[in-house]
Structures are given as structure tokens and as C-alpha cells.
Amino acid sequence: MAELPPPPEGIVLAHFIVSNDVERSRRFYTGVLGGRLAYSGPGGLTYVALANSWIIINVGGGPTDDKPSVTLETPRDPDRVSSFLNIRVKDIHALYTEWSARGAQFLTPPKQHEYEIRCYIRDPDGHLIEVGQTTDPDGDWVPAHWPPSTRTGDSQ
């Protein structure tokens, strides 16, 4: 099994991707996005280390004893999304050029919004990925209406 980094607070967060072709998805997350293959095991289970997290890739499947009514599958309609991977980068324009040269197909070029520049791509199975860069002059933008205990950098 892949060794996850030790969790600083007892939690490690990873993103699980259901794929119709695990090898194709592994190539996308390593070759296009620059991740590193960390584990490949039985049945196609694959871990890709990407930045400070992990992408876990596996085939879909029917219910199990611990999720008795849940079926894992790739997106049926890639234009209807309930969750997506969010990647923050230092230089979105350089990354857009680099990933485009590696085969990433962005929905649009990077677009300026109030506190960020962002754009989106899809992985080979249609999972949406947001790529963004903060443009807040004070650093990484945090909404002023968030309670102090949930904002980074605030003391309690």
C-alpha cells in the first residue's frame, strides 16, 4: 500500500476518482498534471501523489457492505457536477501553457475574477478540475464573513 504522509492533525485528505480506464487516468494525472505514481495494485487501484495530496484512481463498482446502496461510476453528464478537484497554483498562465502542451484541454483560457484567475479542465473520464491563482494583494483570499476560528492565520 502507498505510504501517505503523516497527517499533521490526524487527517490526510485524498481525492478518489472513478475511472473507466485506470491506466489512461494515471497517464493524465502523471504525464499531464505532473503527479508521481505512488502505488499501483490489484484490480487497478492506483495512487498518484500530486502536490501535497493524493489522487486515488480505481474502477467503479456496485454496493459493498459498508456502502450498501452506493454505486461508484464516472460522470454520466460532464456538464452536471456536484464536486470537483480544486488546484491552486502560483503562476496560472505558465501552468496553462505547460499543461496545454502536454495535452490538457481547458474549457476556456484563464479568466480574471474578483480575487482570482481561474480556468477548468476535465480528466479523461470527464471529472472537472478547477485551476486557480489568487490575485488578492494580501495573499490567499479569505472571505471576511468567515468566522475567525475557520480563517487561516487568525488566532483564537
PDB file of C-alpha atoms in Angstrom, residues 28-29 33 84-87 99 119-123 127-131:
ATOM      1  CA  PHE A  28      -3.265  12.043 -17.333  1.00  0.00           C
ATOM      2  CA  TYR A  29      -2.549  12.722 -13.649  1.00  0.00           C
ATOM      3  CA  LEU A  33      -0.624  17.302 -14.430  1.00  0.00           C
ATOM      4  CA  PHE A  84     -14.613  18.842  -8.397  1.00  0.00           C
ATOM      5  CA  LEU A  85     -10.903  18.879  -7.729  1.00  0.00           C
ATOM      6  CA  ASN A  86      -9.588  22.378  -6.959  1.00  0.00           C
ATOM      7  CA  ILE A  87      -5.902  23.102  -7.619  1.00  0.00           C
ATOM      8  CA  TRP A  99      -0.366  21.568 -19.339  1.00  0.00           C
ATOM      9  CA  CYS A 119      -9.932  28.028 -15.634  1.00  0.00           C
ATOM     10  CA  TYR A 120     -11.172  24.446 -15.830  1.00  0.00           C
ATOM     11  CA  ILE A 121     -10.136  21.184 -17.468  1.00  0.00           C
ATOM     12  CA  ARG A 122     -11.573  17.678 -17.476  1.00  0.00           C
ATOM     13  CA  ASP A 123      -9.755  14.425 -16.859  1.00  0.00           C
ATOM     14  CA  HIS A 127     -14.191  14.781 -13.907  1.00  0.00           C
ATOM     15  CA  LEU A 128     -13.967  18.580 -13.640  1.00  0.00           C
ATOM     16  CA  ILE A 129     -10.775  20.190 -12.318  1.00  0.00           C
ATOM     17  CA  GLU A 130     -10.541  23.877 -11.386  1.00  0.00           C
ATOM     18  CA  VAL A 131      -7.137  25.528 -11.660  1.00  0.00           C
TER      19      VAL A 131
END
